[in-house]
Coordinates of C-alpha atoms (C1' of nucleotides) in Angstrom, one line a residue:
Chain A
X1 CA 0.0 0.0 0.0
X2 CA 1.4 3.4 -0.9
X3 CA 0.1 6.7 0.5
X4 CA 2.2 8.8 -1.9
X5 CA 0.2 11.2 -4.1
X6 CA 0.1 10.8 -7.8
X7 CA 2.6 13.7 -8.2
X8 CA 4.9 12.1 -5.7
X9 CA 4.7 8.7 -7.3
X10 CA 5.7 10.4 -10.6
X11 CA 8.7 12.0 -9.0
X12 CA 9.8 8.8 -7.3
X13 CA 9.5 6.9 -10.6
X14 CA 12.6 8.6 -12.1
X15 CA 13.0 9.2 -15.8
X16 CA 13.8 7.2 -18.9
X17 CA 17.5 7.5 -18.2
X18 CA 17.5 7.9 -14.4
X19 CA 16.3 5.1 -12.0
X20 CA 13.5 5.7 -9.6
X21 CA 13.7 5.4 -5.8
X22 CA 11.6 3.4 -3.4
X23 CA 8.5 4.8 -1.8
X24 CA 8.8 5.3 2.0
X25 CA 5.8 3.0 2.4
X26 CA 7.4 0.2 0.4
X27 CA 8.2 -2.0 3.4
X28 CA 5.0 -1.8 5.3
X29 CA 4.1 -4.9 7.2
X30 CA 1.9 -7.5 5.4
X31 CA -0.9 -7.3 8.0
X32 CA -1.1 -3.5 7.7
X33 CA -1.2 -3.7 3.9
X34 CA -4.0 -6.3 4.1
X35 CA -6.0 -4.1 6.5
X36 CA -5.5 -1.0 4.4
X37 CA -6.3 -2.8 1.2
X38 CA -9.6 -4.1 2.7
X39 CA -10.6 -0.7 3.9
X40 CA -9.6 0.9 0.6
X41 CA -11.8 -1.7 -1.2
X42 CA -14.7 -0.9 1.2
X43 CA -14.6 2.8 0.4
X44 CA -13.1 4.2 3.6
X45 CA -10.6 6.4 1.8
X46 CA -11.1 9.1 -0.8
X47 CA -10.1 8.9 -4.4
X48 CA -6.4 9.2 -5.0
X49 CA -5.5 8.9 -1.3
X50 CA -3.6 5.6 -1.7
X51 CA -2.9 2.8 -4.1
X52 CA -1.8 -0.8 -4.1
X53 CA 1.5 -1.3 -5.9
X54 CA 3.4 -4.3 -7.0
X55 CA 6.9 -4.5 -5.3
X56 CA 9.2 -5.1 -8.2
X57 CA 12.2 -2.9 -9.0
X58 CA 12.3 0.9 -9.0
X59 CA 15.5 0.9 -11.0
X60 CA 14.2 -1.3 -13.9
X61 CA 15.1 0.0 -17.3
X62 CA 11.5 -0.9 -18.2
X63 CA 9.5 1.8 -16.5
X64 CA 6.5 -0.5 -16.2
X65 CA 8.4 -2.5 -13.6
X66 CA 9.0 0.5 -11.3
X67 CA 6.5 -0.7 -8.8
X68 CA 3.4 -0.4 -11.0
X69 CA 0.1 0.5 -9.5
X70 CA -2.4 -2.4 -9.3
X71 CA -5.4 -0.8 -7.8
X72 CA -6.5 2.7 -7.3
X73 CA -9.5 4.1 -5.4
X74 CA -12.5 5.2 -7.5
X75 CA -15.8 5.9 -5.9
X76 CA -17.6 5.0 -9.1
X77 CA -20.7 2.9 -9.7
X78 CA -19.7 -0.4 -11.3
X79 CA -22.2 -1.8 -13.8
X80 CA -22.0 -5.3 -12.2
X81 CA -20.8 -4.9 -8.7
X82 CA -22.3 -1.5 -7.9
X83 CA -20.7 0.0 -4.9
X84 CA -19.2 -3.2 -3.4
X85 CA -15.7 -2.5 -4.6
X86 CA -14.4 1.1 -4.5
X87 CA -11.2 0.1 -6.1
X88 CA -10.5 -0.6 -9.8
X89 CA -7.6 -2.6 -11.2
X90 CA -5.0 -1.1 -13.6
X91 CA -4.8 -2.6 -17.1
X92 CA -1.5 -4.4 -16.7
X93 CA -2.7 -6.2 -13.6
X94 CA -6.1 -7.1 -15.0
X95 CA -5.3 -7.9 -18.5
X96 CA -3.3 -11.1 -18.1
X97 CA -5.8 -12.4 -15.6
X98 CA -8.9 -11.9 -17.8
X99 CA -7.0 -13.5 -20.7
X100 CA -6.1 -16.4 -18.4
X101 CA -9.6 -16.9 -17.0
X102 CA -11.0 -16.9 -20.5
X103 CA -8.4 -19.5 -21.5
X104 CA -7.1 -17.4 -24.4
X105 CA -4.1 -19.0 -26.2
X106 CA -2.8 -15.9 -28.0
X107 CA -3.6 -12.4 -26.8
X108 CA -3.3 -10.1 -29.8
X109 CA -2.8 -6.4 -29.3
X110 CA -1.0 -3.4 -30.8
X111 CA 2.6 -2.4 -30.8
X112 CA 2.4 0.1 -28.0
X113 CA 2.0 -2.8 -25.6
X114 CA 5.3 -4.4 -26.3
X115 CA 6.7 -2.6 -23.3
X116 CA 3.9 -4.0 -21.2
X117 CA 4.4 -7.6 -22.2
X118 CA 7.2 -8.3 -19.7
X119 CA 4.9 -7.1 -16.9
X120 CA 2.0 -9.1 -18.3
X121 CA 4.2 -12.2 -18.1
X122 CA 5.5 -11.2 -14.6
X123 CA 2.0 -10.9 -13.1
X124 CA 0.9 -14.2 -14.6
X125 CA 4.1 -15.9 -13.3
X126 CA 3.6 -14.6 -9.8
X127 CA 0.1 -15.8 -9.8
X128 CA 1.0 -19.2 -11.2
X129 CA -2.1 -19.4 -13.3
X130 CA -2.6 -20.4 -17.0
X131 CA -0.3 -18.2 -19.0
X132 CA -1.5 -17.0 -22.4
X133 CA 0.9 -15.5 -24.9
X134 CA 0.7 -11.9 -25.8
X135 CA 1.7 -11.0 -29.3
X136 CA 1.8 -7.4 -30.6
X137 CA 1.1 -6.3 -34.2
X138 CA 1.0 -2.9 -35.9
X139 CA -2.4 -1.3 -35.9
X140 CA -4.0 -0.5 -39.2
X141 CA -3.4 3.1 -40.4
X142 CA -5.2 4.3 -43.5
X143 CA -4.4 7.4 -45.5
X144 CA -6.7 10.4 -45.1
X145 CA -8.3 9.1 -42.0
X146 CA -7.7 8.4 -38.3
X147 CA -8.2 5.2 -36.5
X148 CA -7.7 6.1 -32.8
X149 CA -10.9 5.6 -30.9
X150 CA -10.1 8.6 -28.7
X151 CA -9.7 10.8 -31.7
X152 CA -12.8 9.4 -33.4
X153 CA -14.7 10.2 -30.2
X154 CA -13.6 13.8 -30.6
X155 CA -15.0 13.9 -34.1
X156 CA -18.3 12.7 -32.8
X157 CA -18.4 14.9 -29.7
X158 CA -17.4 18.0 -31.5
X159 CA -19.9 17.1 -34.2
X160 CA -17.5 17.2 -37.1
X161 CA -19.4 14.1 -38.2
X162 CA -23.0 13.0 -37.6
X163 CA -22.3 10.2 -35.1
X164 CA -20.3 7.0 -34.9
X165 CA -22.2 5.6 -37.9
X166 CA -21.6 8.6 -40.2
X167 CA -20.7 7.1 -43.5
X168 CA -17.4 9.0 -43.5
X169 CA -16.3 7.3 -40.3
X170 CA -13.8 4.4 -40.6
X171 CA -15.8 2.6 -38.0
X172 CA -17.5 -0.7 -38.8
X173 CA -20.9 1.0 -38.4
X174 CA -19.8 3.9 -40.6
X175 CA -18.4 1.6 -43.3
X176 CA -21.6 -0.5 -43.3
X177 CA -23.8 2.5 -43.6
X178 CA -21.6 3.7 -46.4
X179 CA -22.3 0.5 -48.2
X180 CA -19.2 -1.5 -47.5
X181 CA -20.0 -5.2 -47.5
X182 CA -18.5 -7.6 -44.9
X183 CA -16.9 -9.5 -47.8
X184 CA -15.2 -6.4 -49.0
X185 CA -13.8 -5.6 -45.6
X186 CA -12.5 -9.2 -45.2
X187 CA -11.0 -9.0 -48.7
X188 CA -9.3 -5.8 -47.7
X189 CA -7.9 -7.4 -44.5
X190 CA -6.5 -10.2 -46.6
X191 CA -4.9 -7.8 -49.0
X192 CA -3.0 -5.7 -46.5
X193 CA -1.9 -8.6 -44.2
X194 CA -0.7 -8.3 -40.6
X195 CA 2.8 -7.3 -39.6
X196 CA 4.8 -5.6 -37.0
X197 CA 6.1 -2.7 -39.1
X198 CA 4.4 0.6 -38.6
X199 CA 2.7 1.4 -41.8
X200 CA 0.0 3.3 -43.5
X201 CA -2.2 1.7 -46.1
X202 CA -3.3 3.6 -49.1
X203 CA -7.1 4.3 -49.1
X204 CA -7.1 3.1 -52.7
X205 CA -6.7 -0.5 -51.4
X206 CA -9.9 -0.3 -49.4
X207 CA -11.7 1.2 -52.4
X208 CA -10.4 -1.5 -54.6
X209 CA -11.8 -4.1 -52.3
X210 CA -15.3 -2.7 -52.2
X211 CA -15.3 -2.0 -56.0
X212 CA -14.3 -5.6 -56.7
X213 CA -17.1 -7.0 -54.5
X214 CA -19.8 -4.6 -55.7
X215 CA -18.9 -4.9 -59.3
X216 CA -19.8 -8.6 -59.1
X217 CA -23.1 -8.2 -57.4
X218 CA -24.5 -4.7 -57.5
X219 CA -27.4 -4.3 -60.0
X220 CA -27.0 -1.4 -62.5
X221 CA -29.3 1.5 -62.9
X222 CA -29.2 5.0 -64.3
X223 CA -29.1 8.0 -62.1
X224 CA -28.4 11.6 -63.1
X225 CA -26.8 13.5 -60.3
X226 CA -26.6 16.9 -61.9
X227 CA -29.4 17.0 -64.5
X228 CA -29.2 18.8 -67.8
X229 CA -32.4 18.7 -69.8
X230 CA -32.5 17.5 -73.4
X231 CA -35.3 17.8 -75.8
X232 CA -35.2 15.4 -78.7
X233 CA -36.9 17.5 -81.3
X234 CA -37.7 14.8 -83.9
X235 CA -39.1 12.4 -81.3
X236 CA -42.9 12.4 -81.3
X237 CA -44.5 14.4 -78.5
X238 CA -46.3 12.4 -75.9
X239 CA -44.7 9.1 -77.1
X240 CA -43.2 6.8 -74.5
X241 CA -41.2 3.7 -75.3
X242 CA -40.0 1.1 -72.8
X243 CA -36.6 -0.3 -73.2
X244 CA -35.4 -3.5 -71.7
X245 CA -31.9 -3.2 -70.4
X246 CA -29.7 -5.7 -68.6
X247 CA -29.4 -5.2 -64.8
X248 CA -26.1 -7.1 -64.7
X249 CA -24.5 -6.4 -68.1
X250 CA -21.1 -7.6 -66.8
X251 CA -22.5 -10.9 -65.6
X252 CA -22.6 -13.7 -68.2
X253 CA -24.8 -15.9 -66.0
X254 CA -27.4 -13.4 -64.8
X255 CA -29.5 -12.2 -67.7
X256 CA -32.0 -10.3 -65.6
X257 CA -33.5 -7.3 -67.4
X258 CA -35.3 -4.2 -66.3
X259 CA -37.6 -1.8 -68.1
X260 CA -36.8 1.9 -68.4
X261 CA -39.1 4.4 -70.0
X262 CA -37.9 6.8 -72.7
X263 CA -39.6 10.0 -73.9
X264 CA -39.0 13.2 -75.8
X265 CA -37.5 15.0 -72.8
X266 CA -34.7 13.4 -70.8
X267 CA -32.1 14.4 -68.3
X268 CA -28.4 13.7 -68.8
X269 CA -25.4 14.5 -66.7
X270 CA -24.2 18.1 -66.9
X271 CA -20.6 16.8 -67.2
X272 CA -21.6 14.8 -70.2
X273 CA -21.9 18.0 -72.3
X274 CA -19.0 20.2 -73.1
X275 CA -19.2 23.2 -75.4
X276 CA -15.6 23.5 -76.5
X277 CA -14.9 19.8 -76.5
X278 CA -11.5 18.4 -77.3
X279 CA -11.4 15.6 -79.9
X280 CA -11.0 13.0 -77.2
X281 CA -14.2 14.0 -75.5
X282 CA -16.6 11.2 -76.5
X283 CA -19.8 12.7 -75.1
X284 CA -22.2 15.4 -76.1
X285 CA -21.1 18.5 -77.9
X286 CA -22.6 20.3 -80.8
X287 CA -22.8 18.0 -83.8
X288 CA -21.3 14.9 -82.1
X289 CA -23.3 11.7 -82.0
X290 CA -23.5 9.7 -78.8
X291 CA -25.4 6.7 -77.7
X292 CA -28.0 7.0 -74.9
X293 CA -27.4 3.8 -73.1
X294 CA -29.8 1.1 -74.2
X295 CA -31.9 3.6 -76.2
X296 CA -30.9 5.6 -79.3
X297 CA -28.2 7.5 -81.0
X298 CA -28.6 11.2 -80.5
X299 CA -26.9 14.2 -81.9
X300 CA -26.8 17.6 -80.3
X301 CA -28.1 20.3 -82.6
X302 CA -28.6 23.3 -80.4
X303 CA -27.5 24.7 -77.0
X304 CA -29.9 26.8 -75.0
X305 CA -28.4 29.3 -72.5
X306 CA -29.8 31.6 -69.9
X307 CA -29.0 35.3 -69.7
X308 CA -25.8 34.6 -67.8
X309 CA -24.6 32.3 -70.5
X310 CA -25.1 29.1 -68.6
X311 CA -26.2 26.0 -70.5
X312 CA -29.7 25.2 -69.4
X313 CA -30.9 22.9 -72.1
X314 CA -29.8 20.9 -75.1
X315 CA -31.7 20.3 -78.3
X316 CA -31.0 17.0 -80.0
X317 CA -32.1 14.8 -82.8
X318 CA -32.3 11.0 -82.6
X319 CA -31.9 8.3 -85.2
X320 CA -35.0 6.1 -85.2
X321 CA -33.0 3.4 -86.8
X322 CA -30.7 3.1 -83.8
X323 CA -33.3 1.7 -81.5
X324 CA -31.8 -0.3 -78.7
X325 CA -28.4 1.4 -79.2
X326 CA -27.1 0.1 -82.5
X327 CA -27.7 1.1 -86.1
X328 CA -28.3 -1.2 -89.1
X329 CA -25.4 0.5 -91.0
X330 CA -23.1 -0.6 -88.2
X331 CA -21.5 2.8 -87.7
X332 CA -19.6 3.2 -84.5
X333 CA -20.5 5.7 -81.8
X334 CA -17.7 6.2 -79.3
X335 CA -19.6 7.7 -76.4
X336 CA -22.3 6.1 -74.4
X337 CA -24.0 8.1 -71.7
X338 CA -26.7 7.5 -69.1
X339 CA -30.0 9.3 -69.1
X340 CA -33.4 9.4 -67.4
X341 CA -36.8 10.2 -68.9
X342 CA -37.8 13.6 -67.4
X343 CA -41.5 12.8 -66.9
X344 CA -40.7 9.4 -65.3
X345 CA -37.7 10.3 -63.2
X346 CA -37.9 9.9 -59.5
X347 CA -36.2 12.7 -57.5
X348 CA -34.0 11.6 -54.7
X349 CA -31.4 12.8 -52.3
X350 CA -27.9 11.5 -53.0
X351 CA -25.0 12.0 -50.8
X352 CA -21.5 12.1 -52.2
X353 CA -18.5 11.6 -50.0
X354 CA -14.8 12.6 -50.2
X355 CA -12.0 11.8 -47.8
X356 CA -12.5 13.0 -44.2
X357 CA -9.1 14.6 -44.1
X358 CA -7.3 16.4 -46.9
X359 CA -3.8 15.3 -45.8
X360 CA -2.7 11.7 -46.2
X361 CA -1.7 11.6 -42.6
X362 CA -3.9 14.0 -40.6
X363 CA -1.9 13.3 -37.4
X364 CA 1.4 14.2 -38.9
X365 CA 1.6 17.7 -37.3
X366 CA -0.6 19.9 -35.4
X367 CA -4.2 19.3 -34.4
X368 CA -5.8 16.7 -36.8
X369 CA -9.0 18.7 -36.7
X370 CA -7.3 21.4 -38.8
X371 CA -7.0 18.8 -41.5
X372 CA -10.7 18.1 -41.8
X373 CA -11.9 18.2 -45.4
X374 CA -14.6 20.8 -45.5
X375 CA -16.0 19.1 -48.6
X376 CA -16.2 15.6 -47.3
X377 CA -19.9 15.5 -47.7
X378 CA -21.9 16.9 -50.6
X379 CA -25.7 16.5 -50.5
X380 CA -27.5 16.5 -53.8
X381 CA -31.2 17.1 -53.2
X382 CA -32.6 16.5 -56.6
X383 CA -30.9 13.8 -58.4
X384 CA -33.0 12.2 -61.2
X385 CA -33.2 8.5 -61.1
X386 CA -34.8 5.8 -63.3
X387 CA -38.2 5.1 -61.9
X388 CA -37.5 1.6 -60.6
X389 CA -35.2 3.0 -58.0
X390 CA -38.2 4.4 -56.1
X391 CA -38.7 0.9 -54.7
X392 CA -35.1 0.5 -53.5
X393 CA -35.0 -0.6 -49.8
X394 CA -32.6 0.4 -47.1
X395 CA -29.3 -1.5 -47.5
X396 CA -29.8 -2.2 -51.2
X397 CA -26.6 -1.7 -53.3
X398 CA -26.8 -0.3 -56.8
X399 CA -24.3 0.9 -59.3
X400 CA -25.3 4.2 -61.0
X401 CA -23.8 3.4 -64.3
X402 CA -20.7 5.4 -65.2
X403 CA -20.7 7.0 -61.7
X404 CA -20.3 4.7 -58.8
X405 CA -21.7 2.4 -56.2
X406 CA -24.5 3.6 -53.9
X407 CA -26.4 2.1 -51.0
X408 CA -29.8 3.1 -49.8
X409 CA -29.3 4.8 -46.5
X410 CA -30.6 2.8 -43.6
X411 CA -31.4 5.8 -41.4
X412 CA -32.9 8.6 -43.5
X413 CA -34.7 6.7 -46.2
X414 CA -38.5 6.5 -46.2
X415 CA -40.7 4.0 -48.0
X416 CA -40.8 5.0 -51.6
X417 CA -38.4 7.8 -50.9
X418 CA -34.9 6.3 -50.7
X419 CA -31.8 8.3 -49.9
X420 CA -28.6 7.1 -51.5
X421 CA -25.2 7.2 -50.0
X422 CA -22.2 6.9 -52.3
X423 CA -20.2 3.9 -51.4
X424 CA -17.3 4.6 -53.8
X425 CA -17.0 6.1 -57.2
X426 CA -16.1 4.2 -60.3
X427 CA -12.6 4.6 -61.5
X428 CA -12.4 7.5 -63.9
X429 CA -9.7 7.4 -66.5
X430 CA -11.2 10.4 -68.3
X431 CA -10.7 12.5 -65.2
X432 CA -7.2 11.2 -65.0
X433 CA -6.6 12.2 -68.7
X434 CA -7.9 15.7 -68.0
X435 CA -5.7 16.2 -65.1
X436 CA -2.6 15.5 -67.2
Chain B
rU1 C1' 20.8 10.1 -24.2
rG2 C1' 17.9 3.9 -20.4
rG3 C1' 14.7 0.1 -22.3
rG4 C1' 11.5 -2.1 -26.0
rG5 C1' 10.5 -2.5 -31.4
rU6 C1' 10.7 -1.8 -36.9
rG7 C1' 13.4 -1.0 -41.5
rU8 C1' 12.2 -5.4 -48.8
rG9 C1' 9.9 -0.9 -55.3
rG10 C1' 5.2 5.2 -54.6
rC11 C1' 1.9 2.0 -50.9
rC12 C1' 0.9 -2.8 -48.3
rA13 C1' 3.6 -7.3 -48.0
rA14 C1' 5.9 -12.7 -48.8
rG15 C1' 10.5 -14.5 -48.1
rU16 C1' 14.5 -16.0 -42.2
rG17 C1' 21.5 -19.4 -45.8
rG18 C1' 21.1 -22.4 -52.1
rA19 C1' 15.1 -23.6 -57.1
rC20 C1' 15.8 -15.2 -55.0
rU21 C1' 19.4 -12.2 -61.4
rA22 C1' 13.2 -11.1 -54.6
rA23 C1' 6.1 -13.8 -54.6
rG24 C1' 1.5 -11.4 -54.6
rG25 C1' -1.7 -7.2 -54.3
rC26 C1' -2.7 -1.7 -54.6
rA27 C1' -1.2 2.5 -57.4
rG28 C1' 1.2 3.9 -62.0
rC29 C1' 2.3 3.4 -67.2
rG30 C1' 1.5 1.2 -72.3
rG31 C1' -2.0 -1.6 -75.4
rA32 C1' -6.5 -4.8 -76.6
rC33 C1' -11.6 -5.0 -76.0
rU34 C1' -16.0 -2.3 -74.7
rU35 C1' -23.9 -0.2 -75.6
rU36 C1' -20.6 1.8 -68.1
rG37 C1' -13.9 6.6 -70.4
rA38 C1' -16.4 0.8 -65.7
rA39 C1' -15.3 -4.2 -65.8
rU40 C1' -12.2 -7.7 -68.4
rC41 C1' -7.6 -9.1 -70.9
rC42 C1' -2.3 -8.6 -72.2
rG43 C1' 2.4 -6.2 -71.3
rC44 C1' 5.8 -3.0 -68.3
rC45 C1' 7.1 -1.5 -63.4
rA46 C1' 13.4 -3.6 -57.2
rU47 C1' 20.5 -6.8 -60.7
rU48 C1' 18.3 -5.4 -55.2
rC49 C1' 16.4 -6.1 -49.8
rG50 C1' 18.2 1.0 -44.3
rG51 C1' 24.0 1.6 -44.8
rA52 C1' 29.1 -0.2 -44.4
rG53 C1' 32.2 -4.1 -43.4
rG54 C1' 32.7 -9.5 -42.5
rU55 C1' 31.6 -15.1 -42.5
rU56 C1' 30.4 -18.6 -46.6
rC57 C1' 31.4 -22.1 -52.6
rG58 C1' 26.7 -19.2 -51.9
rA59 C1' 23.6 -13.8 -47.7
rA60 C1' 17.4 -10.1 -47.9
rU61 C1' 18.3 -14.3 -44.7
rC62 C1' 24.3 -15.4 -40.1
rC63 C1' 28.0 -11.9 -37.4
rU64 C1' 29.9 -6.7 -36.3
rC65 C1' 29.4 -1.7 -36.4
rC66 C1' 26.5 2.4 -37.9
rC67 C1' 21.9 5.1 -39.6
rA68 C1' 16.6 6.2 -39.6
rC69 C1' 11.8 5.8 -37.7
rC70 C1' 8.1 4.2 -33.8
rC71 C1' 6.8 3.1 -28.4
rC72 C1' 7.5 3.8 -22.9
rA73 C1' 8.4 8.5 -17.5
rG74 C1' -1.2 7.9 -16.4
rC75 C1' -3.7 6.5 -9.8
rC76 C1' -5.5 5.7 -19.1
rA77 C1' -5.9 1.5 -22.2

RNA sequence: UGGGGUGUGGCCAAGUGGACUAAGGCAGCGGACUUUGAAUCCGCCAUUCGGAGGUUCGAAUCCUCCCACCCCAGCCA
């Protein structure tokens, strides 16, 4: 039993390079120790007034051996024992015993506990109980995020994110709400391995794992995130056609089809039109023919702008011969874009995500909060989706073709009114070309 | 500067004396294919294993010295 204050204990402990010195209470009689300990347990003493320490070696080069504290007084309500015990054990003292009681063979933990292993072993040896083996491995670090529970807690408490299950959080709950499947997380774990070297895994690996999994199973659909209206001037007014398109075009086994309506006015992606388009741009520009996925070839004939010069609408003409997306003359059309019939589109909220932190290593210097990416969440209120998507249920995965994988949010979706969270975008080699 | 760890390509990571002129994956770069600029496919991408010596017929693997980085001075875990 030691009556030294916390400050005194610190002083007596010495430093990394200087040995500590014995506490004046180190050689108290056993009977007195027993009595004091019992009374400490029963709550006779205030918090911090004394502690139980293991008598080991105040000069040990391993600071953990300089008479480590085993129990301290805490007048706290324990969830199981209530107020029966007013003392609580320290990690090093309790850890080995709980592992031993549970019959654990290998107690896996992170690198920072390497210094504690000798003490883990020492306590178990003194006790003479079943002795599990502690093995330390490096923790997982991912670029552009943090993994420390304490730091994650701060993100939650300071409301930088919307809770532990915020889709931007690297927590299991966050990942699941983001649309990460268990299989993808396991695949990722297999990919990165386990080792003792401190390392930082590129976020790209995680994204690869989820893309691979979702590519195989996610049904495809068309969704226009930032709509640009097109009027197909030579398409009969009031006419509606229904096209059958494959839901799993990449899957040779699964021939499932779905029906999407087509009409004179459609929405396409704003980014699929460019006024002064370079030759390599395979999408819409004045006079260039593109294929509307699964529907018709269409050529832009006119650009409508508002007073500020913003493009607000496109006029096009379609080739009736190209029904289904191919023409009898066999001419090639390089670009294929997704679309949604304006009168049939369902409006939905879509949330796009970017990395939580702009720096690869947010903890590198300064306060990691400073590195928060202000644009990690973008909410699109009025995305235009193909009508079938209205029936999507929470947890459903879908690929919005040419854009990315999305999952129906399990918290904010309402029946018939799904909210989509972006799981991960598709790879985008066009964007890469542009950046060069 | 006491003690404990780790160093293999941009990133992760096998390999612990001979089949290693170093596996695999991610990223990257070429190209093929394509009704998703996706996916798929094909090719390229460390003569060198933190550095320097040494042992050996033979070293990423053994020895010596050195260097870099991480962890430990909570009555936190």
